[in-house]
Coordinates of C-alpha atoms and ligand atoms in Angstrom, one line a residue:
X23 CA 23.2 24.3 -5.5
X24 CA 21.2 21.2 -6.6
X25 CA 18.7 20.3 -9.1
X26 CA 15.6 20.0 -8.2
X27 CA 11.6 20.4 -10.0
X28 CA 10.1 23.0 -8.2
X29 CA 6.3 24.3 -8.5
X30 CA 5.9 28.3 -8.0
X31 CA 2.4 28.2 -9.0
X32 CA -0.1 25.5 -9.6
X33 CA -1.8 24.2 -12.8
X34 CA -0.7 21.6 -15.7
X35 CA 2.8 19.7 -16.0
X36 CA 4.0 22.7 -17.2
X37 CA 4.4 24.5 -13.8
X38 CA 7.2 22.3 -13.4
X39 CA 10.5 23.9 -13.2
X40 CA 13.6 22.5 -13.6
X41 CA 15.9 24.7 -11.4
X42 CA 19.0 24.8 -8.7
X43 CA 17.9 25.0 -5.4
X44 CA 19.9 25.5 -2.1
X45 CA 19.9 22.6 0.4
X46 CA 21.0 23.4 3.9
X47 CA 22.8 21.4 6.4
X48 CA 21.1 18.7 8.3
X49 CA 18.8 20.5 10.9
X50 CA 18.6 18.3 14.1
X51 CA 17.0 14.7 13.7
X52 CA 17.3 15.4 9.5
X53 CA 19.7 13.4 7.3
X54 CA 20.8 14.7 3.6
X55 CA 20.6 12.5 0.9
X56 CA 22.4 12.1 -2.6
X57 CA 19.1 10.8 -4.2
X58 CA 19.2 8.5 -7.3
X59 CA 15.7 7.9 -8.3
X60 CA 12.4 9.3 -7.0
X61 CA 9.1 7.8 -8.0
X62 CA 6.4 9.4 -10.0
X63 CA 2.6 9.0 -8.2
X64 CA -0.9 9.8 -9.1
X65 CA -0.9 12.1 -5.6
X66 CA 2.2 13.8 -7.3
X67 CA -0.3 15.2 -10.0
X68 CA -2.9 16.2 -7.1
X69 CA -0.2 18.7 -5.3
X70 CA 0.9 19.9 -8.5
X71 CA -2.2 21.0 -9.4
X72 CA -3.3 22.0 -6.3
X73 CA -6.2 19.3 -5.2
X74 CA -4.0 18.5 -2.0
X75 CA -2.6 21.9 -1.0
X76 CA 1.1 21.9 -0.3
X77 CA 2.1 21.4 3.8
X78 CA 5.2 23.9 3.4
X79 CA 3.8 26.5 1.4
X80 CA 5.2 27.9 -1.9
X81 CA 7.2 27.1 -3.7
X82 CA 7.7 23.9 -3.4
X83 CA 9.7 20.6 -4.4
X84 CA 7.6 18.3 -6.0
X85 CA 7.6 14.3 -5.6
X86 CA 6.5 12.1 -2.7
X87 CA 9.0 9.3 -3.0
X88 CA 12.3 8.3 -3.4
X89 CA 16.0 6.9 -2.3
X90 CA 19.3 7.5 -2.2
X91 CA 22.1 7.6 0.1
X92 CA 23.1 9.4 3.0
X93 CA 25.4 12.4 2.6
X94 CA 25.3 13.9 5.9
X95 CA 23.6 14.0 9.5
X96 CA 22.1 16.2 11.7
X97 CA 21.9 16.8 15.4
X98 CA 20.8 13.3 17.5
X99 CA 20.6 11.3 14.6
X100 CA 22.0 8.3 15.8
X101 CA 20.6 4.9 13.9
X102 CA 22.0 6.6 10.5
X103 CA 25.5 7.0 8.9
X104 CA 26.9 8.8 6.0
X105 CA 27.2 6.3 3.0
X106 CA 23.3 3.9 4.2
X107 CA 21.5 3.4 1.5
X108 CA 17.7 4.6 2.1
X109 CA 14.0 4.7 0.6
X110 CA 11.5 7.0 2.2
X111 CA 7.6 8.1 1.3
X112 CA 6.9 11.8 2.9
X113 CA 4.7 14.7 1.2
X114 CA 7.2 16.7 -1.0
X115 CA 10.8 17.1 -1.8
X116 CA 11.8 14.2 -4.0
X117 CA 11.9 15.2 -7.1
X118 CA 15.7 17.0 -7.1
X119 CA 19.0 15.7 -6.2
X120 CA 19.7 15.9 -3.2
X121 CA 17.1 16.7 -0.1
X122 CA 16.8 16.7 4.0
X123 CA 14.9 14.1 5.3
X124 CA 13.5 13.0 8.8
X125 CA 15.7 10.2 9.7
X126 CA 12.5 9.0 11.4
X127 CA 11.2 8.3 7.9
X128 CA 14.2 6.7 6.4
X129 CA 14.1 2.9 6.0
X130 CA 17.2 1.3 5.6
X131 CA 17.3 -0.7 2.0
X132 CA 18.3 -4.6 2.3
X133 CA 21.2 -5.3 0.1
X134 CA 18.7 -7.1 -3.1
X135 CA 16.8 -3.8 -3.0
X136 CA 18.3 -0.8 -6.0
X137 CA 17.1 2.5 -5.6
X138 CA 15.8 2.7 -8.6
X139 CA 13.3 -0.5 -7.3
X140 CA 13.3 1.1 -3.8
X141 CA 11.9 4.6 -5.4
X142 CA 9.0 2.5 -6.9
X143 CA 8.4 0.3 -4.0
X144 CA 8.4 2.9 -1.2
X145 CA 5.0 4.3 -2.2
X146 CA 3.4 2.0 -4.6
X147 CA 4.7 -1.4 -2.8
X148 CA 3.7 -0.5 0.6
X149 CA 0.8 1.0 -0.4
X150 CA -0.1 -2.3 -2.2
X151 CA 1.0 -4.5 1.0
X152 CA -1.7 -2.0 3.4
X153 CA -4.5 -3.0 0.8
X154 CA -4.2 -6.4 0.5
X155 CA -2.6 -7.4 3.9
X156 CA -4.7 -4.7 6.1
X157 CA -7.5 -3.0 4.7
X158 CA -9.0 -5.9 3.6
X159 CA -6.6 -9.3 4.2
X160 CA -6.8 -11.3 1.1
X161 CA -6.8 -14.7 1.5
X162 CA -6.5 -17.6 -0.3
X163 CA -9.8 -18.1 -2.4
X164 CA -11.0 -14.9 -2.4
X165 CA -12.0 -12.7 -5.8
X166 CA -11.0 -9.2 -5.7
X167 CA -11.5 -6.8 -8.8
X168 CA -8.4 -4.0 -8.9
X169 CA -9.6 -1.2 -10.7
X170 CA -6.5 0.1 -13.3
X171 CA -4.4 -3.1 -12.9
X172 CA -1.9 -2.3 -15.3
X173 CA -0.7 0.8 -13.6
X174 CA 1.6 1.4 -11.1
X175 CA -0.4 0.2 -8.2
X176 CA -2.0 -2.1 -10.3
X177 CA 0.1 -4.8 -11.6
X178 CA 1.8 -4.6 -8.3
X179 CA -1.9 -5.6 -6.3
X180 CA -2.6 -7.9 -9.1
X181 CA 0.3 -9.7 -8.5
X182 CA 0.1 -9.5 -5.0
X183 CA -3.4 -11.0 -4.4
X184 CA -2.4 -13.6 -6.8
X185 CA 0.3 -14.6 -4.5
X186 CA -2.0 -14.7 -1.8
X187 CA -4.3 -17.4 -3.3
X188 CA -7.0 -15.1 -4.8
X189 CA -8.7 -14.8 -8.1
X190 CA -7.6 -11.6 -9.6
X191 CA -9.8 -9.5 -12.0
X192 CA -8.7 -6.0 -13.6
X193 CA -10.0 -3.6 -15.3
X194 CA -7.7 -2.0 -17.8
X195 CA -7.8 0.8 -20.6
X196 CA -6.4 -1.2 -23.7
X197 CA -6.0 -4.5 -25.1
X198 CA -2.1 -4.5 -24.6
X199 CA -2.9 -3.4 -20.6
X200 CA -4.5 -6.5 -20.8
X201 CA -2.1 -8.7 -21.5
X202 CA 0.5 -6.9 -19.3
X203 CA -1.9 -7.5 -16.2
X204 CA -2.6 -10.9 -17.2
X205 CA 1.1 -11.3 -17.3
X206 CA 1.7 -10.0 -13.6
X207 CA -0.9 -12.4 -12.1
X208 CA -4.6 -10.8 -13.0
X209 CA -6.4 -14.6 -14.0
X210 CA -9.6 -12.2 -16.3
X211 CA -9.5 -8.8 -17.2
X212 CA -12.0 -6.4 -18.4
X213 CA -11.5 -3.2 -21.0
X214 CA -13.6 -1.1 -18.9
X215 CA -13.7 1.4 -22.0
X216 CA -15.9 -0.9 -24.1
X217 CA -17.0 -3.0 -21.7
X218 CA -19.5 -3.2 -18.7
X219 CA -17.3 -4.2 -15.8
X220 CA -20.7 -4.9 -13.9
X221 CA -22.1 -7.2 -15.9
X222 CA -18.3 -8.8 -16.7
X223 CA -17.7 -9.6 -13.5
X224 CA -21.3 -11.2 -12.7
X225 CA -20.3 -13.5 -15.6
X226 CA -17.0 -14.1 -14.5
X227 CA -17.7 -15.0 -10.4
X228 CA -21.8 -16.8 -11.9
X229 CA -23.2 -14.1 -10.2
X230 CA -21.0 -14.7 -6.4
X231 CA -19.4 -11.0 -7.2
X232 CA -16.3 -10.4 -5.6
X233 CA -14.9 -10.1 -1.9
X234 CA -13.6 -6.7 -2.4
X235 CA -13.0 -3.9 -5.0
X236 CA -9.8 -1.8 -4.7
X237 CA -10.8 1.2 -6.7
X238 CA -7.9 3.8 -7.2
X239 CA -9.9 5.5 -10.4
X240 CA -12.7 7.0 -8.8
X241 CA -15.3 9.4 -10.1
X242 CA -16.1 7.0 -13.6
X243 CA -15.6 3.9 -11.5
X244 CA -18.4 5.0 -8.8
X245 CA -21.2 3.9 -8.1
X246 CA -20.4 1.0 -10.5
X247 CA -17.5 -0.4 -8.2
X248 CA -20.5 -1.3 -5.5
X249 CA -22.5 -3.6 -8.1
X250 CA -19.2 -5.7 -8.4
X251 CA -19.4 -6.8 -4.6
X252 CA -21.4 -9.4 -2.2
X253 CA -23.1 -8.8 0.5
X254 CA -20.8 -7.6 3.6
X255 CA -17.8 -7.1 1.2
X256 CA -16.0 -4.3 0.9
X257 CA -14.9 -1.4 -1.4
X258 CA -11.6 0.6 -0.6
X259 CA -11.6 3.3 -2.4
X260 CA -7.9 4.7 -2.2
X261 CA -7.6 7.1 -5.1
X262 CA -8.7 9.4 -7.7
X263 CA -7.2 9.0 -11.0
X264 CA -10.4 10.0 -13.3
X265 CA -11.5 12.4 -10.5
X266 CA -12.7 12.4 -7.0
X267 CA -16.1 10.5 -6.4
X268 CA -18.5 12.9 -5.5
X269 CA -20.5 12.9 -2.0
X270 CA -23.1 10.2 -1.7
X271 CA -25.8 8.8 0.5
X272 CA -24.5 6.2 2.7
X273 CA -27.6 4.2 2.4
X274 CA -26.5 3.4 -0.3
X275 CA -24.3 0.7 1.3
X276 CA -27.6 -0.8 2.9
X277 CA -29.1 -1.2 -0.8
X278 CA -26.1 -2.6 -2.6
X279 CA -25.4 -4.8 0.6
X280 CA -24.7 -4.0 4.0
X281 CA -21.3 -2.9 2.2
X282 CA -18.7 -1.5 3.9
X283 CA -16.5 1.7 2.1
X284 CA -13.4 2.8 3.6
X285 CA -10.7 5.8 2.2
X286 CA -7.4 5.1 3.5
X287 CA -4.3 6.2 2.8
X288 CA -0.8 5.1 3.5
X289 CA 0.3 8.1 5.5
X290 CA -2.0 6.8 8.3
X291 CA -1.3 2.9 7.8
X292 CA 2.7 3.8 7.9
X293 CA 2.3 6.4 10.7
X294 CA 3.7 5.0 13.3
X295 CA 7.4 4.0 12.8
X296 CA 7.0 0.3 14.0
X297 CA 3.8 0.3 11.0
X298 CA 6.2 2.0 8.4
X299 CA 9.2 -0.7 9.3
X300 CA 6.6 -3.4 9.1
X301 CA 5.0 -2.5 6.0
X302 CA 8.5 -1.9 4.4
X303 CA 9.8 -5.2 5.8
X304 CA 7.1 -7.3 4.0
X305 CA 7.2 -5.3 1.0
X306 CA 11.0 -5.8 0.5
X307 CA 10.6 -9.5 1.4
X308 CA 8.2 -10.1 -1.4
X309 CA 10.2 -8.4 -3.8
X310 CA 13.2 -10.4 -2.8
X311 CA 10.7 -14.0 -2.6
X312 CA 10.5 -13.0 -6.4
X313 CA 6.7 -12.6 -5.6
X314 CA 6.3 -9.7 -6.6
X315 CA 8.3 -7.9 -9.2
X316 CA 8.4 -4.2 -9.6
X317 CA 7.5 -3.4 -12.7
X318 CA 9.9 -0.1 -13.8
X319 CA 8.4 0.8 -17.1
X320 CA 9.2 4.3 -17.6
X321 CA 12.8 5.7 -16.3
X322 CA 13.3 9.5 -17.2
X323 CA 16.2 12.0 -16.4
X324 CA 15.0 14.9 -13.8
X325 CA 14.6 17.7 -16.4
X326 CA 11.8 15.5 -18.0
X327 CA 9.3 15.6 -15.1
X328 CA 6.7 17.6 -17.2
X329 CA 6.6 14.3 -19.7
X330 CA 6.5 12.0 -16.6
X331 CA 3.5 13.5 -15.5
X332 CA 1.7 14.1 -19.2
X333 CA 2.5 10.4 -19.8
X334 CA 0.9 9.5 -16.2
X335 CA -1.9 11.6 -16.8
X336 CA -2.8 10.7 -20.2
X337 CA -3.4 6.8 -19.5
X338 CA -0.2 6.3 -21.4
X339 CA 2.1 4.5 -18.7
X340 CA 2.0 0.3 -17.7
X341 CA 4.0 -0.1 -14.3
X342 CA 5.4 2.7 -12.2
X343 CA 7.8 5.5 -13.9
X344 CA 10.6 7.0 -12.4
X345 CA 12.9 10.3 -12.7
X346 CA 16.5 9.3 -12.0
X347 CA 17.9 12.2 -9.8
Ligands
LIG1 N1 -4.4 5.9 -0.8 C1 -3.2 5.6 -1.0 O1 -2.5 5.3 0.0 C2 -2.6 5.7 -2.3 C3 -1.2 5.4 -2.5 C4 -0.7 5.4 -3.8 C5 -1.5 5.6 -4.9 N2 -2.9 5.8 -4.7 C6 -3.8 6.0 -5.8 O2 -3.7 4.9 -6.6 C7 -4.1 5.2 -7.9 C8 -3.1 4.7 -8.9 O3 -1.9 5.4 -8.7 P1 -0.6 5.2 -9.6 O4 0.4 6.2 -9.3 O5 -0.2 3.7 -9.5 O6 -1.2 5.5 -11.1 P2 -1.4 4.5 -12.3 O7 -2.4 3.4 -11.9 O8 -0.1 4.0 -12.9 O9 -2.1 5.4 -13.3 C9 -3.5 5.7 -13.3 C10 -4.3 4.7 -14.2 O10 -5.7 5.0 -13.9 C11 -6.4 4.7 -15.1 N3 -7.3 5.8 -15.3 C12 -8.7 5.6 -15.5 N4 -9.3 6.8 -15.8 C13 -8.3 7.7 -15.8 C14 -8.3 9.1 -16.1 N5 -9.4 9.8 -16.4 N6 -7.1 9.8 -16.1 C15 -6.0 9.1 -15.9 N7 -5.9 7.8 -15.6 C16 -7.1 7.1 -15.6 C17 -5.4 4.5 -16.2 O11 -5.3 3.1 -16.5 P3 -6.2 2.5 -17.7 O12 -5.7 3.1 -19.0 O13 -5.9 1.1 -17.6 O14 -7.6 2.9 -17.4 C18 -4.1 5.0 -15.6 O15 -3.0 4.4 -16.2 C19 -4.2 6.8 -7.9 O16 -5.6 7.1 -7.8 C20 -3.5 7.2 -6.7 O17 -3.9 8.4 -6.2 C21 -3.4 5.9 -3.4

């Protein structure tokens, strides 16, 4: 028996249970890990409470990222050994101490990479590399606002972009956000609370408005987010932390600027193992650069997922948080 934070029912933080589960032996093409830190996500909170439905049913393990290290191996496994040290993203199963894993999801950490760095980096990092290096390549001179940019995606994109040559502005909830994202390479920030971001940003670009908006807040961010961008720019909307934006006429692109809108999400940017490797590879290699720090600002034991996700949810974490297994 392991411990693990299981959901029987969803609803609030406090359908997480802290329990022993069983884990079995390695089916074919599975590994078993000895996890050490799994990562605490926004997309954690939507299976929880049931806005993404679970893809193995009830109950379930909660927690979409992690690492750890390889116990045992199933059946054909053959590029894995007992004692690598791994980071994965997959829906479900990381928050508990041990789990099975498709080996075909495992990436292999580089020696300069912890697992308690790798359980941040798996989701949030790559996630951050598909957005600035794919969705919309940033490039040197570019302005780009990031929506939330002292959060865990956040102050990873800000500093990101930064590194690329562009001129960062975030939005953020508090004066001391502010200075954390302006810390992690944001060059103007906003407190989209008090403030209108709209009008901000016209002052801030002299009315050139910005490249691209990366908008992981949603519903009170919308339609806003589209006044913040030129003509033929674009807005990535890749989250939902106030609320999912509701259904809109795309003509509205036409008005606010031949605009274009995409949704992605990692699981189809890191789909194929060759994208997943790649992504990984660059992430790590910015991380080791010293480009881009990851910025661990919450560390709980297991037990204490209910407060990881209250904390999350009530605006009150800077950085990414993770549950040490
Ligand atoms: N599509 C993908 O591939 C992908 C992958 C990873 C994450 N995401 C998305 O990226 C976003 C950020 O994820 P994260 O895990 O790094 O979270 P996070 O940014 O650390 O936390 C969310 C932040 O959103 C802001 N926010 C604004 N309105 C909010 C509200 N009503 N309730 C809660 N927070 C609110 C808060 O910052 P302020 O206080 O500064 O406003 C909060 O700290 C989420 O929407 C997540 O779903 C998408």
């Amino acid at each position: 028996m392991v411990a693990a934070v299981r959901v029987h029912k969803t609803g609030g933080p406090e359908v997480l249970t802290y329990e022993d589960i069983d884990i079995p032996a390695p089916g074919p093409g599975q590994v078993r890990l000895r996890q050490r830190a799994a990562g605490v996500n926004f997309v954690d909170t939507y299976f929880r409470a049931g806005m993404y439905p679970s893809p193995v049913g009830m109950p379930f393990v909660s927690g979409n990222e992690g690492a750890g290290e390889v116990i045992a191996v199933g059946p054909g496994v053959t590029d894995l050994k007992v004692g690598d040290r791994v980071g994965y993203v997959v829906p479900l199963g990381a928050y508990a101490a041990e789990r099975l894993l498709p080996a075909e999801r495992a990436v292999k950490l580089p020696a300069g990479i912890s697992y308690e760095q790798a359980a941040a980096a798996m989701l949030k990092g790559m996630t951050v590399c598909y957005l600035v290096r794919r969705t919309f390549p940033v490039k040197k001179g570019d302005t780009i606002l990031v929506h939330a940019a002292a959060g865990g995606i956040g102050l990873i994109a800000s500093q990101w972009a930064n590194a690329l040559g562009a001129t960062v502005i975030g939005t953020v909830g508090t004066k001391e956000k502010a200075e954390l994202a302006r810390a992690n390479g944001c060059h103007h920030t906003i407190l989209y609370r008090d403030e209108d971001f709209v009008a901000r940003v016209k002052e801030i670009t002299k009315g050139a408005l910005c490249d691209v908006v990366y908008d992981g807040v949603g519903k009170t961010t919308f339609p806003a987010s589209l006044d913040c961008i030129r003509p033929l720019g674009m807005f990535v909307s890749f989250g939902s932390a106030s609320g999912p934006i509701e259904a809109f006429n795309i003509n509205l692109l036409q008005f606010k600027g031949s605009l274009f809108a995409t949704r992605p999400t990692l699981n189809h940017y890191g789909a194929k193992r060759e994208d997943l490797l790649a992504l990984a590879d660059e992430t790590f290699a910015m991380v080791a650069g010293g480009k881009v720090k990851i910025p661990i600002n919450q560390t709980y034991p297991l037990k204490d997922a209910a407060k990881a996700h209250r904390d999350l949810e009530s605006r009150a974490t800077t950085g990414a948080s993770i549950l040490l297994t």
